[in-house]
Short mmCIF file of C-alpha atoms in Angstrom, two decimals:
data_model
loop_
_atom_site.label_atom_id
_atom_site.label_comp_id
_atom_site.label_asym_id
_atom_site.label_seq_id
_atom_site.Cartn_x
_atom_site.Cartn_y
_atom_site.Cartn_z
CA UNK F 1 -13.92 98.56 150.99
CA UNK F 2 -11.36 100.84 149.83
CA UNK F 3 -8.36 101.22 152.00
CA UNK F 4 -6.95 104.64 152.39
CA UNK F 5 -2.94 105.50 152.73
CA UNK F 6 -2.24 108.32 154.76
CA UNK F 7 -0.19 110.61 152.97
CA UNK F 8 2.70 112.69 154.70
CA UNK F 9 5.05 115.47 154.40
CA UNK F 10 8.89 114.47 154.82
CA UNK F 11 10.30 117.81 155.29
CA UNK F 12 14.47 117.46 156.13
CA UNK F 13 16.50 120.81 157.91
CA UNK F 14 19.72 119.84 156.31
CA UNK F 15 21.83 121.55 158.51
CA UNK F 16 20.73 119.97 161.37
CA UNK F 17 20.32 116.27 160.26
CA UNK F 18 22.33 113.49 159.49
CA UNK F 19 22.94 112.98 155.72
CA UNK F 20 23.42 108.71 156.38
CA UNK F 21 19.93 108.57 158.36
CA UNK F 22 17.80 109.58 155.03
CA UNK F 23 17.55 106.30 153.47
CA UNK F 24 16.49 104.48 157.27
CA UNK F 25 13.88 107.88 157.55
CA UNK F 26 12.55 106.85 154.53
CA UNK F 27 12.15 103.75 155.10
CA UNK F 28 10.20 104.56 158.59
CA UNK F 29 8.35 106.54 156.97
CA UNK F 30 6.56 104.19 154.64
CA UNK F 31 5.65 102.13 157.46
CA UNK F 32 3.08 105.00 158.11
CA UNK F 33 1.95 106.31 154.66
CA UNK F 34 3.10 107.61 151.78
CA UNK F 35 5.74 110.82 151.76
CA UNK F 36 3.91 112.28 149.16
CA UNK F 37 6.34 115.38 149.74
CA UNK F 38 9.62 115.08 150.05
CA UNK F 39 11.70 118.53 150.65
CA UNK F 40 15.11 119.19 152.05
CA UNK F 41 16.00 122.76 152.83
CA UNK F 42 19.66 124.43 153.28
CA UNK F 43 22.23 127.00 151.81
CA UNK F 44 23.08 124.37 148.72
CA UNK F 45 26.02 127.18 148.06
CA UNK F 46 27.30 125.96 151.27
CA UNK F 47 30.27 123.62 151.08
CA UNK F 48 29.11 121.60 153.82
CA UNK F 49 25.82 120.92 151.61
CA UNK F 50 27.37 119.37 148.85
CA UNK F 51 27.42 115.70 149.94
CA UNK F 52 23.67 115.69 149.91
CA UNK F 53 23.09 115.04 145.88
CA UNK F 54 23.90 111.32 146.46
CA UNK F 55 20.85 111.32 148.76
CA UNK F 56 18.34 113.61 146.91
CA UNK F 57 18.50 111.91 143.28
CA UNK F 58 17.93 108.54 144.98
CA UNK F 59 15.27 108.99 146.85
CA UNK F 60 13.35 112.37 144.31
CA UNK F 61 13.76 114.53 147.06
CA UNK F 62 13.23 118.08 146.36
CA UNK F 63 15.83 120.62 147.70
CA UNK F 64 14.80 124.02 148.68
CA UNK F 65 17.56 126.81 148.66
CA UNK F 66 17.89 128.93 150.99
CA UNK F 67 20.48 131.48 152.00
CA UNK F 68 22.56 132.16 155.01
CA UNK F 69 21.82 136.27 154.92
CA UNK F 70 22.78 136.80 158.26
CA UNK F 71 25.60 135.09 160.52
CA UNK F 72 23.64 133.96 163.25
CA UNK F 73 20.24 133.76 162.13
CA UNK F 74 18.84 130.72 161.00
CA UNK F 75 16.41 131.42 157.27
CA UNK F 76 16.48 127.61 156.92
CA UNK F 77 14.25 127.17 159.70
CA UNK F 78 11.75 130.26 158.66
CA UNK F 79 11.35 128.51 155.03
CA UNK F 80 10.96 125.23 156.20
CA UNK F 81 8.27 126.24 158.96
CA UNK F 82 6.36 128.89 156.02
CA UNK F 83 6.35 125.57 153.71
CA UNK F 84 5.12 123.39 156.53
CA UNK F 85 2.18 126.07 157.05
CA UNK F 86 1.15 126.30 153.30
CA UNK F 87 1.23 122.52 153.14
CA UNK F 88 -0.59 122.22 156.52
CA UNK F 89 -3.45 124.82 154.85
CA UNK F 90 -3.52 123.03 151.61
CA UNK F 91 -5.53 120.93 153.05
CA UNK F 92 -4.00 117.70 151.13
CA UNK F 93 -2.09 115.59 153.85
CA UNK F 94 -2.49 113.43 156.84
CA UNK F 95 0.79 114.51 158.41
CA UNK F 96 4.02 115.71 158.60
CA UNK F 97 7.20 114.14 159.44
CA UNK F 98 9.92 116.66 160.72
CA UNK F 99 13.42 115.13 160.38
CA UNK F 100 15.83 117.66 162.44
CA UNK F 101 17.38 118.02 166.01
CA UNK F 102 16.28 121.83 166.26
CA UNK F 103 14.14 122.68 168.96
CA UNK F 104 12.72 125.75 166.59
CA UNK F 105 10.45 123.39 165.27
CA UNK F 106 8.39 122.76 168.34
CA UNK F 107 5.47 125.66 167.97
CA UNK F 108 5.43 123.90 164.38
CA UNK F 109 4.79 120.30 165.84
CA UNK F 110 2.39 122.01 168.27
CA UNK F 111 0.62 124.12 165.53
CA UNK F 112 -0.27 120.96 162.91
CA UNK F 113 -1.01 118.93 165.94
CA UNK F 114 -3.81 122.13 167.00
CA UNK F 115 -4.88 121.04 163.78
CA UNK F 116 -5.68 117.38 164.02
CA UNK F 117 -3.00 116.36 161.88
CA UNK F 118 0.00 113.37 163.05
CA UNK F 119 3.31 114.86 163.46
CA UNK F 120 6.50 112.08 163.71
CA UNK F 121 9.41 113.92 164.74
CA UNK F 122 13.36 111.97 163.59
CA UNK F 123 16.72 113.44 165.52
CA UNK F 124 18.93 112.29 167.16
CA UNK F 125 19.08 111.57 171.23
CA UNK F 126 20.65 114.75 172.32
CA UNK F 127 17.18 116.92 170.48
CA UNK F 128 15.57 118.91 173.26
CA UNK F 129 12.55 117.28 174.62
CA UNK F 130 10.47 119.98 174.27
CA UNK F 131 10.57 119.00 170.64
CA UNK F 132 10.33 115.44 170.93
CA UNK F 133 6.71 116.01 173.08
CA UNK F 134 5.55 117.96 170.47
CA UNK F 135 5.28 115.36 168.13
CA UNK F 136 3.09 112.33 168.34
CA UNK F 137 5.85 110.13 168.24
CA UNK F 138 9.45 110.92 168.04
CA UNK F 139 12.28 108.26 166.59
CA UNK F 140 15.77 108.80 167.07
CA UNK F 141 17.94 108.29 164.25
CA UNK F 142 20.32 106.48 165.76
CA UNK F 143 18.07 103.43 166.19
CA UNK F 144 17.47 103.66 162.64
CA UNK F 145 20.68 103.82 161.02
CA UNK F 146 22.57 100.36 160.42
CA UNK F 147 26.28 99.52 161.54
CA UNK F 148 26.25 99.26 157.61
CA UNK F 149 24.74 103.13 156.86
CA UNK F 150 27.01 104.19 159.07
CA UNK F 151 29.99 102.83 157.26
CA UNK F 152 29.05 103.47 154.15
CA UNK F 153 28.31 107.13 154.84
CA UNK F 154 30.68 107.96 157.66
CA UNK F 155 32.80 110.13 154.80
CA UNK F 156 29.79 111.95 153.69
CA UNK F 157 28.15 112.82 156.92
#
């Protein structure tokens, strides 16, 4: 009897996750399947973007750019959720694993979910619990993360 791995989507709002948490994500992660995608999405012209390389290379996840065009209005979000809706269609996973603190992505959770498909939610504590109870499970980052992550990658956060 063959034994099948579920297969998930890791996809990472960079500006509203914590840059030392990846690597214990990750890790959570494979306790459930595979992250057969792995995408982070942000400005990467942004200065405040720039520490994320060390965690990309590492780990062969894929950064998607996209710009700030308007002050205010968050185009992250809309490329991340129009990714997570092509990938949902595809057809291809088992489920998704949204790693922000943004309450924007709740109609996502609830949309895949519609769908039959497991959605784990990682943020921190203070995420909105709307959010958090649209996902099947939700794990806060902070339980994740080491005394020795947090050291490490204090400067880079």
């Amino acid at each position: 009897m063959e034994i099948q791995t579920k297969k998930f989507a890791v996809l990472i709002d960079a500006d509203n996750s914590s840059i030392s948490a990846i690597p214990s994500v990750l890790e959570e992660v494979a306790k459930y399947g595979i992250a057969s995608v792995k995408r982070v999405y942000g400005d990467w012209s942004s200065d405040t973007l720039k520490n994320w390389r060390e965690v990309l290379l590492p780990h062969a996840i894929t950064p998607v750019q996209q710009f700030a065009y308007t002050k205010g209005k968050d185009a992250t979000d809309m490329i991340l959720i129009i990714d997570a809706m092509d990938l949902l269609y595809a057809g291809a996973l088992d489920g998704f694993c949204i790693v922000s603190s943004d309450s924007d992505f709740t109609p996502l959770a609830s949309r895949i979910r519609e769908n039959g498909l497991s959605v784990y939610g990682f943020g921190k504590k203070k995420t909105p619990e709307a959010f958090k109870k649209a996902c099947d499970k939700f794990i806060y980052i902070e339980n994740l993360i080491s005394d020795s992550d947090r050291l490490c990658c204090t400067k880079i956060s």
